[in-house]
Short mmCIF file of C-alpha atoms in Angstrom, two decimals:
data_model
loop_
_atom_site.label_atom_id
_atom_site.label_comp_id
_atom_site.label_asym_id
_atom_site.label_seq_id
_atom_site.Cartn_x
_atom_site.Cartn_y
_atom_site.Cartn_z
CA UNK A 1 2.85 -23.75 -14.58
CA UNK A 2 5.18 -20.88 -14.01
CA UNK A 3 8.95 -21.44 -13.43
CA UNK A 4 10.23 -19.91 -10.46
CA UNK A 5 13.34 -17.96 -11.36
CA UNK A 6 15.14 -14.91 -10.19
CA UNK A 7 13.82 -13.19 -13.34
CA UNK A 8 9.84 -13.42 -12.61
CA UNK A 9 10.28 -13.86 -9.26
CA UNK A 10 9.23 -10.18 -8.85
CA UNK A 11 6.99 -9.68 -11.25
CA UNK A 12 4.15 -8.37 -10.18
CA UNK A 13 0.50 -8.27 -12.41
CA UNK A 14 -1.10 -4.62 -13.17
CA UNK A 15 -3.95 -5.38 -10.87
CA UNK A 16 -1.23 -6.00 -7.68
CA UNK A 17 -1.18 -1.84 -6.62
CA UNK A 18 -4.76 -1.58 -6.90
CA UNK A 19 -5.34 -4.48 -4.89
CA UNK A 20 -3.11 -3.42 -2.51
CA UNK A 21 -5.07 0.09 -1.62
CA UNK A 22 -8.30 -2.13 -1.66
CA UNK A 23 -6.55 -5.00 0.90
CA UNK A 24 -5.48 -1.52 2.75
CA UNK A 25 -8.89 0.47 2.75
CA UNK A 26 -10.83 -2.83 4.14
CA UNK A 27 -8.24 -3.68 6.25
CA UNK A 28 -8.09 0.29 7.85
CA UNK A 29 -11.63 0.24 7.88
CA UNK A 30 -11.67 -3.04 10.26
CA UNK A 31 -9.12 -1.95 12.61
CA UNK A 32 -11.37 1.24 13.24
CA UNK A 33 -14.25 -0.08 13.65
CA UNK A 34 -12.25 -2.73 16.21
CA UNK A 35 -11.00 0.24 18.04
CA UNK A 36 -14.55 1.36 18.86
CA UNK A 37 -14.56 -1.13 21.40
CA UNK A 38 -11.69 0.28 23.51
CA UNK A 39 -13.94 3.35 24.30
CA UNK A 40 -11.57 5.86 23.72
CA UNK A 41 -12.46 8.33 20.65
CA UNK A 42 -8.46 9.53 20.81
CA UNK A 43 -7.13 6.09 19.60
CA UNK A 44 -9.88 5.38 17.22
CA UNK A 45 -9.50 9.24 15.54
CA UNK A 46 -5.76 9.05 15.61
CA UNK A 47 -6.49 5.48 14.17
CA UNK A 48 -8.64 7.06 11.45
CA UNK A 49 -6.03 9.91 10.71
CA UNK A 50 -3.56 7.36 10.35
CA UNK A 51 -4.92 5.43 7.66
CA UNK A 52 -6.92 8.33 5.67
CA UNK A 53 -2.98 9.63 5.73
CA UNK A 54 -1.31 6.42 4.77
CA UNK A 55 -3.97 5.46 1.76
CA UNK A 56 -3.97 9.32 0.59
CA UNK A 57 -0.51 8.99 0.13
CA UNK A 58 -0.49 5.39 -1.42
CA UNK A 59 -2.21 6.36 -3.75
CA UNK A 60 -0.58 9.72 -4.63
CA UNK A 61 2.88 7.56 -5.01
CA UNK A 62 1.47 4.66 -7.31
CA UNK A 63 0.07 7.90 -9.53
CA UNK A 64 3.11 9.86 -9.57
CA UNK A 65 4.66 6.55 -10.16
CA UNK A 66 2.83 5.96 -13.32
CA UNK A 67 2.90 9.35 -14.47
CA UNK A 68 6.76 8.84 -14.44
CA UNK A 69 7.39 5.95 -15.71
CA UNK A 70 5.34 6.41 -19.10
CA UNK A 71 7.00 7.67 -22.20
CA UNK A 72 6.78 11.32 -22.82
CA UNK A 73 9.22 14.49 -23.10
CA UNK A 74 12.25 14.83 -21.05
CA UNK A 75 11.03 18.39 -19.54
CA UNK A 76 8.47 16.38 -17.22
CA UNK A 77 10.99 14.43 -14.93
CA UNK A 78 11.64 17.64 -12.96
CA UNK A 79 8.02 18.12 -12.10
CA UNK A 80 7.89 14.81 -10.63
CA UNK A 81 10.81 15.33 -8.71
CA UNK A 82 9.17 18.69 -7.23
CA UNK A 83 5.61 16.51 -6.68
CA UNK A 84 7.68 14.00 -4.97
CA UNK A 85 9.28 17.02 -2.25
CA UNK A 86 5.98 18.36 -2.49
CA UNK A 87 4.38 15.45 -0.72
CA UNK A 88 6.67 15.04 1.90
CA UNK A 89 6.43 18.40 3.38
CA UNK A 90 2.32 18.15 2.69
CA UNK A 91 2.62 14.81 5.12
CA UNK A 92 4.79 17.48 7.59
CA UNK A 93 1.82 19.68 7.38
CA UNK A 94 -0.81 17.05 7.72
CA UNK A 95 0.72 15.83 10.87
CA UNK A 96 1.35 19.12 12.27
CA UNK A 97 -1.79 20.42 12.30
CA UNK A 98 -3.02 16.72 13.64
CA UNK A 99 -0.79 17.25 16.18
CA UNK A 100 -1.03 20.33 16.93
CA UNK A 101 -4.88 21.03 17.12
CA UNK A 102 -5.83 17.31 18.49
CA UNK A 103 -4.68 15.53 21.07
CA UNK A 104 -3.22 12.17 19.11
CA UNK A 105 -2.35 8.71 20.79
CA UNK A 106 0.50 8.38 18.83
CA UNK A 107 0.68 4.33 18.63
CA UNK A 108 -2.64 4.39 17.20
CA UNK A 109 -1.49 6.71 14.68
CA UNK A 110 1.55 4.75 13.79
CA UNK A 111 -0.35 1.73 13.35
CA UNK A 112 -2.35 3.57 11.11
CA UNK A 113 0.26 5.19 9.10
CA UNK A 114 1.56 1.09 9.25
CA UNK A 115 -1.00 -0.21 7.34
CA UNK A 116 -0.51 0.02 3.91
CA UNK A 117 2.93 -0.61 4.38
CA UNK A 118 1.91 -4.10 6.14
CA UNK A 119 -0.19 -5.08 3.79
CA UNK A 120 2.03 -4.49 0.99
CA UNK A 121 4.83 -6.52 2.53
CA UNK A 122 2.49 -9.24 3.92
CA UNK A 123 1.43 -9.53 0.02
CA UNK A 124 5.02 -9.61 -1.27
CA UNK A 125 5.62 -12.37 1.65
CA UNK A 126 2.70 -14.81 0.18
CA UNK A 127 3.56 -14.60 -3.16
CA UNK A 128 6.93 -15.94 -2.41
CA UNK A 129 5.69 -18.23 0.22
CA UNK A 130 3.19 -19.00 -2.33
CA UNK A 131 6.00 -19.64 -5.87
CA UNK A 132 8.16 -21.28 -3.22
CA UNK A 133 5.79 -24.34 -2.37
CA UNK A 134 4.30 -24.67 -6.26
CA UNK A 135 8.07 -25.43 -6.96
CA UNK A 136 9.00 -27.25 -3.73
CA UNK A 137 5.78 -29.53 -4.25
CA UNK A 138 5.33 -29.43 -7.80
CA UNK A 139 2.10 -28.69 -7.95
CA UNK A 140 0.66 -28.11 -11.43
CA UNK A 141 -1.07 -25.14 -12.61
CA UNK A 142 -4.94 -25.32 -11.47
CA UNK A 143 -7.10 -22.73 -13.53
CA UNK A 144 -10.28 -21.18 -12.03
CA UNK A 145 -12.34 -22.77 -15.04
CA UNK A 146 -11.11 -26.13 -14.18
CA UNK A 147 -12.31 -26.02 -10.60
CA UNK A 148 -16.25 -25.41 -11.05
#
């Protein structure tokens, strides 16, 4: 079993960002098809711009991310400095025009923007939740092997 201390209590596996976008993508998909049911084709298209925005840019941030953080020459931290102003004013675009050529309920579109941002910290929040009990209860280490 794994000791919880402040020094893997972070630590995160390479499979967590890509589960993430895939927690994200099922999760926008539900809450569109949910908003069907209100009737209204503003909230579930400002619903849909919301989240095709939000995931677009998750996963532009976990490559640039990447890209970044891997060894190579000094003379490539300045491009990802210009990608990363490069995206924000992109996102300003994007939501002009969304704005600007469709009429947007702008809660939907919040909560849409929201999700991958609640479903990263709602992932954080159970694997401390989770770390916190194993230690709290002791609970040993149960592999998936053992189980079946």
């Amino acid at each position: 079993m794994r000791e919880l201390n402040k020094a893997n209590l972070f630590e995160l596996d390479p499979g967590f960002p890509e589960r993430v976008f895939d927690t994200s993508l099922f999760t926008g998909m539900l809450l569109i098809v949910c908003s069907t049911a209100l009737n209204s084709m503003n909230i579930t298209l400002s619903l849909a711009a919301g989240v095709a925005i939000s995931l677009a840019f998750c996963r532009v941030l976990w490559w640039s991310i990447r890209r970044f953080m891997q060894p190579g020459p000094k003379g490539q931290k300045p491009v990802f400095l210009l990608l990363g102003i490069i995206k924000y004013v992109a996102m300003g675009v994007a939501l002009f025009f969304l704005f600007k050529h469709f009429d947007v309920h702008i809660v939907a579109l919040f909560v849409g923007l929201s999700t991958v941002q609640a479903v990263i910290t709602l992932k954080l929040l159970s694997l401390l939740l989770v770390a916190f009990l194993n230690k709290s209860v002791k609970v040993p280490s149960v592999h998936s092997r053992d189980v079946f």
